[in-house]
Amino acid sequence: VMVHATGATGNRVQGNYIGTGASGLAPLANTTDGVFMDNVPSNIIGGIKPGARNIISANQSSGVRIAGVSNGTPQATFNVVQGNYIGTDLTGSVPLGNARDGVFITDAPNNLIGGAEAGARNIISGNRSSGVLIAGHDATENEVRGNFIGTDAAGRAKVGNALSGVFILDGASNIIGGVTQGDRNIISGNSASGIQIASE
């Protein structure tokens, strides 16, 4: 799925198997990202109702990529990714990792991954790089809230990402978690750091 073009806002991608077969249990990979939002604002991937959940797994690049700076101004803003299984099968317990990161935000500010509401949690596990990568100087004020990153859907068994759970590279003022119980991420079982913050 690619959302790209001036004015491509207000779109919803819900209830799909993106990178698996019809059973949601076996890989049937797309050759690049599962979902790519390129220079577009205010779109929703998934949702808080179970029927809105996408299975976004086994793709040959990232599961979800949000990117873009146009004419020096970040355009990919206020997108929401919630309620999805990103890197697992339909059960949320078997890894079907995307070849890169589960969610990759590059030079894009003010996007929300997860949320405090019931049903907003993403399962971001089993991916072959980081669970969530936020990179670039324009990747600011993104929020990662209420997700399970590196565990199964119950939050009790390891389905680790191959690198860090959350990796922030050169981004400033991003929020991982929050002050309420619903904001809490469970970040466990990953092969590198739970949360890594670095600059080049």
PDB file of C-alpha atoms in Angstrom:
ATOM      1  CA  VAL A   1       0.000   0.000   0.000  1.00  0.00           C
ATOM      2  CA  MET A   2       1.453   3.372  -0.981  1.00  0.00           C
ATOM      3  CA  VAL A   3      -0.218   6.636  -0.003  1.00  0.00           C
ATOM      4  CA  HIS A   4       1.466   9.342  -2.048  1.00  0.00           C
ATOM      5  CA  ALA A   5       0.327  12.557  -3.709  1.00  0.00           C
ATOM      6  CA  THR A   6      -0.651  16.069  -2.770  1.00  0.00           C
ATOM      7  CA  GLY A   7      -3.962  15.969  -0.999  1.00  0.00           C
ATOM      8  CA  ALA A   8      -3.828  12.259  -0.093  1.00  0.00           C
ATOM      9  CA  THR A   9      -5.195  12.810   3.417  1.00  0.00           C
ATOM     10  CA  GLY A  10      -7.926  11.247   5.489  1.00  0.00           C
ATOM     11  CA  ASN A  11      -7.391   7.762   4.084  1.00  0.00           C
ATOM     12  CA  ARG A  12      -7.908   4.608   6.175  1.00  0.00           C
ATOM     13  CA  VAL A  13      -6.162   1.266   5.661  1.00  0.00           C
ATOM     14  CA  GLN A  14      -8.064  -1.257   7.762  1.00  0.00           C
ATOM     15  CA  GLY A  15      -8.708  -4.984   8.050  1.00  0.00           C
ATOM     16  CA  ASN A  16      -6.084  -6.167   5.568  1.00  0.00           C
ATOM     17  CA  TYR A  17      -3.439  -8.890   5.393  1.00  0.00           C
ATOM     18  CA  ILE A  18      -0.414  -7.118   3.937  1.00  0.00           C
ATOM     19  CA  GLY A  19       2.470  -9.506   3.301  1.00  0.00           C
ATOM     20  CA  THR A  20       0.714 -12.750   4.257  1.00  0.00           C
ATOM     21  CA  GLY A  21      -1.621 -15.167   2.541  1.00  0.00           C
ATOM     22  CA  ALA A  22      -5.377 -15.281   3.099  1.00  0.00           C
ATOM     23  CA  SER A  23      -5.003 -17.302   6.301  1.00  0.00           C
ATOM     24  CA  GLY A  24      -2.797 -14.661   7.904  1.00  0.00           C
ATOM     25  CA  LEU A  25      -0.509 -17.483   9.001  1.00  0.00           C
ATOM     26  CA  ALA A  26       2.033 -17.797   6.180  1.00  0.00           C
ATOM     27  CA  PRO A  27       4.212 -15.241   4.367  1.00  0.00           C
ATOM     28  CA  LEU A  28       3.338 -13.905   0.920  1.00  0.00           C
ATOM     29  CA  ALA A  29       5.710 -10.963   0.821  1.00  0.00           C
ATOM     30  CA  ASN A  30       5.447  -7.656  -0.947  1.00  0.00           C
ATOM     31  CA  THR A  31       8.804  -6.652  -2.420  1.00  0.00           C
ATOM     32  CA  THR A  32       9.138  -3.324  -0.575  1.00  0.00           C
ATOM     33  CA  ASP A  33       7.281  -1.834   2.411  1.00  0.00           C
ATOM     34  CA  GLY A  34       3.952  -3.162   3.560  1.00  0.00           C
ATOM     35  CA  VAL A  35       2.523   0.374   3.893  1.00  0.00           C
ATOM     36  CA  PHE A  36       4.390   3.501   2.753  1.00  0.00           C
ATOM     37  CA  MET A  37       3.043   6.963   3.566  1.00  0.00           C
ATOM     38  CA  ASP A  38       5.159   9.345   1.531  1.00  0.00           C
ATOM     39  CA  ASN A  39       4.789  13.077   2.199  1.00  0.00           C
ATOM     40  CA  VAL A  40       1.142  12.754   3.228  1.00  0.00           C
ATOM     41  CA  PRO A  41      -0.616  13.825   6.469  1.00  0.00           C
ATOM     42  CA  SER A  42      -3.541  12.655   8.557  1.00  0.00           C
ATOM     43  CA  ASN A  43      -4.047   9.047   7.455  1.00  0.00           C
ATOM     44  CA  ILE A  44      -4.983   6.071   9.667  1.00  0.00           C
ATOM     45  CA  ILE A  45      -3.455   2.600   9.438  1.00  0.00           C
ATOM     46  CA  GLY A  46      -5.591   0.214  11.504  1.00  0.00           C
ATOM     47  CA  GLY A  47      -7.849   1.422  14.288  1.00  0.00           C
ATOM     48  CA  ILE A  48      -9.080   0.634  17.780  1.00  0.00           C
ATOM     49  CA  LYS A  49     -11.741  -1.914  16.780  1.00  0.00           C
ATOM     50  CA  PRO A  50     -10.558  -5.518  16.207  1.00  0.00           C
ATOM     51  CA  GLY A  51     -11.971  -5.539  12.683  1.00  0.00           C
ATOM     52  CA  ALA A  52      -9.758  -2.596  11.744  1.00  0.00           C
ATOM     53  CA  ARG A  53      -6.572  -4.522  12.532  1.00  0.00           C
ATOM     54  CA  ASN A  54      -4.097  -5.044   9.700  1.00  0.00           C
ATOM     55  CA  ILE A  55      -1.598  -7.903   9.670  1.00  0.00           C
ATOM     56  CA  ILE A  56       1.521  -6.240   8.218  1.00  0.00           C
ATOM     57  CA  SER A  57       4.225  -8.870   8.130  1.00  0.00           C
ATOM     58  CA  ALA A  58       6.847 -10.655   6.019  1.00  0.00           C
ATOM     59  CA  ASN A  59       7.384  -7.725   3.653  1.00  0.00           C
ATOM     60  CA  GLN A  60      10.827  -7.288   2.109  1.00  0.00           C
ATOM     61  CA  SER A  61      11.433  -3.836   3.587  1.00  0.00           C
ATOM     62  CA  SER A  62       9.699  -2.163   6.556  1.00  0.00           C
ATOM     63  CA  GLY A  63       6.215  -3.017   7.732  1.00  0.00           C
ATOM     64  CA  VAL A  64       5.056   0.619   7.886  1.00  0.00           C
ATOM     65  CA  ARG A  65       7.172   3.519   6.634  1.00  0.00           C
ATOM     66  CA  ILE A  66       6.241   7.174   7.187  1.00  0.00           C
ATOM     67  CA  ALA A  67       8.560   9.544   5.373  1.00  0.00           C
ATOM     68  CA  GLY A  68       9.003  12.806   3.743  1.00  0.00           C
ATOM     69  CA  VAL A  69      10.274  16.321   3.525  1.00  0.00           C
ATOM     70  CA  SER A  70       9.103  18.407   0.570  1.00  0.00           C
ATOM     71  CA  ASN A  71      10.807  21.722  -0.243  1.00  0.00           C
ATOM     72  CA  GLY A  72      12.410  21.672   3.189  1.00  0.00           C
ATOM     73  CA  THR A  73       9.096  21.233   5.025  1.00  0.00           C
ATOM     74  CA  PRO A  74       8.059  17.940   6.658  1.00  0.00           C
ATOM     75  CA  GLN A  75       4.765  16.803   5.137  1.00  0.00           C
ATOM     76  CA  ALA A  76       4.146  13.333   6.638  1.00  0.00           C
ATOM     77  CA  THR A  77       2.491  14.510   9.856  1.00  0.00           C
ATOM     78  CA  PHE A  78      -0.413  13.480  12.110  1.00  0.00           C
ATOM     79  CA  ASN A  79      -0.606   9.956  10.722  1.00  0.00           C
ATOM     80  CA  VAL A  80      -1.854   7.257  13.116  1.00  0.00           C
ATOM     81  CA  VAL A  81      -0.781   3.595  13.234  1.00  0.00           C
ATOM     82  CA  GLN A  82      -2.761   1.627  15.801  1.00  0.00           C
ATOM     83  CA  GLY A  83      -4.239  -1.769  16.526  1.00  0.00           C
ATOM     84  CA  ASN A  84      -2.063  -3.669  14.044  1.00  0.00           C
ATOM     85  CA  TYR A  85       0.080  -6.793  14.196  1.00  0.00           C
ATOM     86  CA  ILE A  86       3.362  -5.763  12.584  1.00  0.00           C
ATOM     87  CA  GLY A  87       5.823  -8.636  12.193  1.00  0.00           C
ATOM     88  CA  THR A  88       3.706 -11.522  13.483  1.00  0.00           C
ATOM     89  CA  ASP A  89       1.074 -13.847  12.116  1.00  0.00           C
ATOM     90  CA  LEU A  90      -2.673 -13.560  12.720  1.00  0.00           C
ATOM     91  CA  THR A  91      -2.372 -15.045  16.199  1.00  0.00           C
ATOM     92  CA  GLY A  92       0.157 -12.446  17.320  1.00  0.00           C
ATOM     93  CA  SER A  93       2.445 -15.190  18.596  1.00  0.00           C
ATOM     94  CA  VAL A  94       4.458 -16.486  15.611  1.00  0.00           C
ATOM     95  CA  PRO A  95       7.138 -14.270  14.025  1.00  0.00           C
ATOM     96  CA  LEU A  96       6.677 -13.385  10.353  1.00  0.00           C
ATOM     97  CA  GLY A  97       9.107 -10.503  10.461  1.00  0.00           C
ATOM     98  CA  ASN A  98       9.387  -7.700   7.979  1.00  0.00           C
ATOM     99  CA  ALA A  99      12.903  -7.638   6.524  1.00  0.00           C
ATOM    100  CA  ARG A 100      13.674  -4.252   8.043  1.00  0.00           C
ATOM    101  CA  ASP A 101      11.952  -2.312  10.826  1.00  0.00           C
ATOM    102  CA  GLY A 102       8.417  -2.877  11.980  1.00  0.00           C
ATOM    103  CA  VAL A 103       7.666   0.871  11.849  1.00  0.00           C
ATOM    104  CA  PHE A 104      10.146   3.302  10.257  1.00  0.00           C
ATOM    105  CA  ILE A 105       9.560   7.045  10.643  1.00  0.00           C
ATOM    106  CA  THR A 106      12.072   9.121   8.734  1.00  0.00           C
ATOM    107  CA  ASP A 107      12.124  12.943   8.748  1.00  0.00           C
ATOM    108  CA  ALA A 108       8.451  13.025   9.700  1.00  0.00           C
ATOM    109  CA  PRO A 109       7.059  14.751  12.833  1.00  0.00           C
ATOM    110  CA  ASN A 110       3.930  14.464  14.966  1.00  0.00           C
ATOM    111  CA  ASN A 111       2.845  10.912  14.132  1.00  0.00           C
ATOM    112  CA  LEU A 112       1.231   8.499  16.606  1.00  0.00           C
ATOM    113  CA  ILE A 113       2.133   4.827  16.925  1.00  0.00           C
ATOM    114  CA  GLY A 114      -0.387   3.125  19.231  1.00  0.00           C
ATOM    115  CA  GLY A 115      -2.345   5.074  21.822  1.00  0.00           C
ATOM    116  CA  ALA A 116      -3.796   4.869  25.310  1.00  0.00           C
ATOM    117  CA  GLU A 117      -7.279   3.760  24.230  1.00  0.00           C
ATOM    118  CA  ALA A 118      -8.393   0.141  24.439  1.00  0.00           C
ATOM    119  CA  GLY A 119      -7.597  -1.516  21.134  1.00  0.00           C
ATOM    120  CA  ALA A 120      -4.995   1.042  20.031  1.00  0.00           C
ATOM    121  CA  ARG A 121      -2.065  -1.223  20.899  1.00  0.00           C
ATOM    122  CA  ASN A 122       0.151  -2.421  18.063  1.00  0.00           C
ATOM    123  CA  ILE A 123       2.062  -5.677  18.376  1.00  0.00           C
ATOM    124  CA  ILE A 124       5.437  -4.818  16.797  1.00  0.00           C
ATOM    125  CA  SER A 125       7.470  -7.977  17.090  1.00  0.00           C
ATOM    126  CA  GLY A 126       9.564 -10.454  15.168  1.00  0.00           C
ATOM    127  CA  ASN A 127      11.007  -7.936  12.712  1.00  0.00           C
ATOM    128  CA  ARG A 128      14.531  -8.347  11.370  1.00  0.00           C
ATOM    129  CA  SER A 129      15.756  -4.904  12.385  1.00  0.00           C
ATOM    130  CA  SER A 130      14.282  -2.621  15.077  1.00  0.00           C
ATOM    131  CA  GLY A 131      10.679  -2.685  16.177  1.00  0.00           C
ATOM    132  CA  VAL A 132      10.327   1.096  15.752  1.00  0.00           C
ATOM    133  CA  LEU A 133      12.996   3.281  14.124  1.00  0.00           C
ATOM    134  CA  ILE A 134      12.586   7.077  14.305  1.00  0.00           C
ATOM    135  CA  ALA A 135      15.342   8.743  12.294  1.00  0.00           C
ATOM    136  CA  GLY A 136      16.338  12.157  10.988  1.00  0.00           C
ATOM    137  CA  HIS A 137      16.490  15.703  12.304  1.00  0.00           C
ATOM    138  CA  ASP A 138      12.915  16.380  11.186  1.00  0.00           C
ATOM    139  CA  ALA A 139      11.592  13.278  13.007  1.00  0.00           C
ATOM    140  CA  THR A 140      10.375  15.182  16.064  1.00  0.00           C
ATOM    141  CA  GLU A 141       7.428  14.978  18.461  1.00  0.00           C
ATOM    142  CA  ASN A 142       6.366  11.513  17.362  1.00  0.00           C
ATOM    143  CA  GLU A 143       4.649   9.414  20.031  1.00  0.00           C
ATOM    144  CA  VAL A 144       4.958   5.666  20.675  1.00  0.00           C
ATOM    145  CA  ARG A 145       2.301   4.758  23.251  1.00  0.00           C
ATOM    146  CA  GLY A 146       0.669   1.614  24.563  1.00  0.00           C
ATOM    147  CA  ASN A 147       2.381  -0.943  22.314  1.00  0.00           C
ATOM    148  CA  PHE A 148       3.858  -4.399  22.855  1.00  0.00           C
ATOM    149  CA  ILE A 149       7.282  -4.343  21.183  1.00  0.00           C
ATOM    150  CA  GLY A 150       9.145  -7.651  21.173  1.00  0.00           C
ATOM    151  CA  THR A 151       6.435  -9.806  22.773  1.00  0.00           C
ATOM    152  CA  ASP A 152       3.421 -11.792  21.669  1.00  0.00           C
ATOM    153  CA  ALA A 153      -0.081 -10.340  21.719  1.00  0.00           C
ATOM    154  CA  ALA A 154      -0.546 -11.348  25.359  1.00  0.00           C
ATOM    155  CA  GLY A 155       2.654  -9.569  26.409  1.00  0.00           C
ATOM    156  CA  ARG A 156       3.939 -12.726  28.064  1.00  0.00           C
ATOM    157  CA  ALA A 157       6.168 -14.535  25.555  1.00  0.00           C
ATOM    158  CA  LYS A 158       9.213 -13.396  23.604  1.00  0.00           C
ATOM    159  CA  VAL A 159       8.778 -12.588  19.909  1.00  0.00           C
ATOM    160  CA  GLY A 160      11.790 -10.320  19.748  1.00  0.00           C
ATOM    161  CA  ASN A 161      12.887  -7.878  17.090  1.00  0.00           C
ATOM    162  CA  ALA A 162      16.406  -8.522  15.800  1.00  0.00           C
ATOM    163  CA  LEU A 163      17.792  -5.155  16.944  1.00  0.00           C
ATOM    164  CA  SER A 164      16.370  -2.619  19.411  1.00  0.00           C
ATOM    165  CA  GLY A 165      12.764  -2.359  20.453  1.00  0.00           C
ATOM    166  CA  VAL A 166      12.716   1.410  19.806  1.00  0.00           C
ATOM    167  CA  PHE A 167      15.659   3.229  18.183  1.00  0.00           C
ATOM    168  CA  ILE A 168      15.697   7.029  17.915  1.00  0.00           C
ATOM    169  CA  LEU A 169      18.474   8.318  15.651  1.00  0.00           C
ATOM    170  CA  ASP A 170      18.952  12.096  15.387  1.00  0.00           C
ATOM    171  CA  GLY A 171      15.308  12.784  16.290  1.00  0.00           C
ATOM    172  CA  ALA A 172      14.389  15.192  19.117  1.00  0.00           C
ATOM    173  CA  SER A 173      11.398  15.594  21.435  1.00  0.00           C
ATOM    174  CA  ASN A 174       9.827  12.224  20.674  1.00  0.00           C
ATOM    175  CA  ILE A 175       7.763  10.505  23.389  1.00  0.00           C
ATOM    176  CA  ILE A 176       8.011   6.810  24.227  1.00  0.00           C
ATOM    177  CA  GLY A 177       5.262   5.890  26.715  1.00  0.00           C
ATOM    178  CA  GLY A 178       3.495   8.445  28.877  1.00  0.00           C
ATOM    179  CA  VAL A 179       2.049   9.203  32.286  1.00  0.00           C
ATOM    180  CA  THR A 180      -1.010   6.931  32.245  1.00  0.00           C
ATOM    181  CA  GLN A 181      -1.188   3.153  32.436  1.00  0.00           C
ATOM    182  CA  GLY A 182      -2.648   3.024  28.939  1.00  0.00           C
ATOM    183  CA  ASP A 183       0.370   4.879  27.555  1.00  0.00           C
ATOM    184  CA  ARG A 184       2.775   2.229  28.825  1.00  0.00           C
ATOM    185  CA  ASN A 185       4.693   0.239  26.219  1.00  0.00           C
ATOM    186  CA  ILE A 186       5.938  -3.256  27.013  1.00  0.00           C
ATOM    187  CA  ILE A 187       9.375  -3.403  25.329  1.00  0.00           C
ATOM    188  CA  SER A 188      10.936  -6.785  26.006  1.00  0.00           C
ATOM    189  CA  GLY A 189      12.586  -9.764  24.352  1.00  0.00           C
ATOM    190  CA  ASN A 190      14.487  -7.782  21.727  1.00  0.00           C
ATOM    191  CA  SER A 191      18.029  -8.763  20.710  1.00  0.00           C
ATOM    192  CA  ALA A 192      19.607  -5.341  21.345  1.00  0.00           C
ATOM    193  CA  SER A 193      18.474  -2.437  23.571  1.00  0.00           C
ATOM    194  CA  GLY A 194      14.902  -1.957  24.671  1.00  0.00           C
ATOM    195  CA  ILE A 195      15.178   1.755  23.860  1.00  0.00           C
ATOM    196  CA  GLN A 196      18.226   3.209  22.105  1.00  0.00           C
ATOM    197  CA  ILE A 197      18.754   6.960  21.521  1.00  0.00           C
ATOM    198  CA  ALA A 198      21.728   8.073  19.432  1.00  0.00           C
ATOM    199  CA  SER A 199      23.034  10.725  17.066  1.00  0.00           C
ATOM    200  CA  GLU A 200      25.350  10.446  14.112  1.00  0.00           C
TER     201      GLU A 200
END
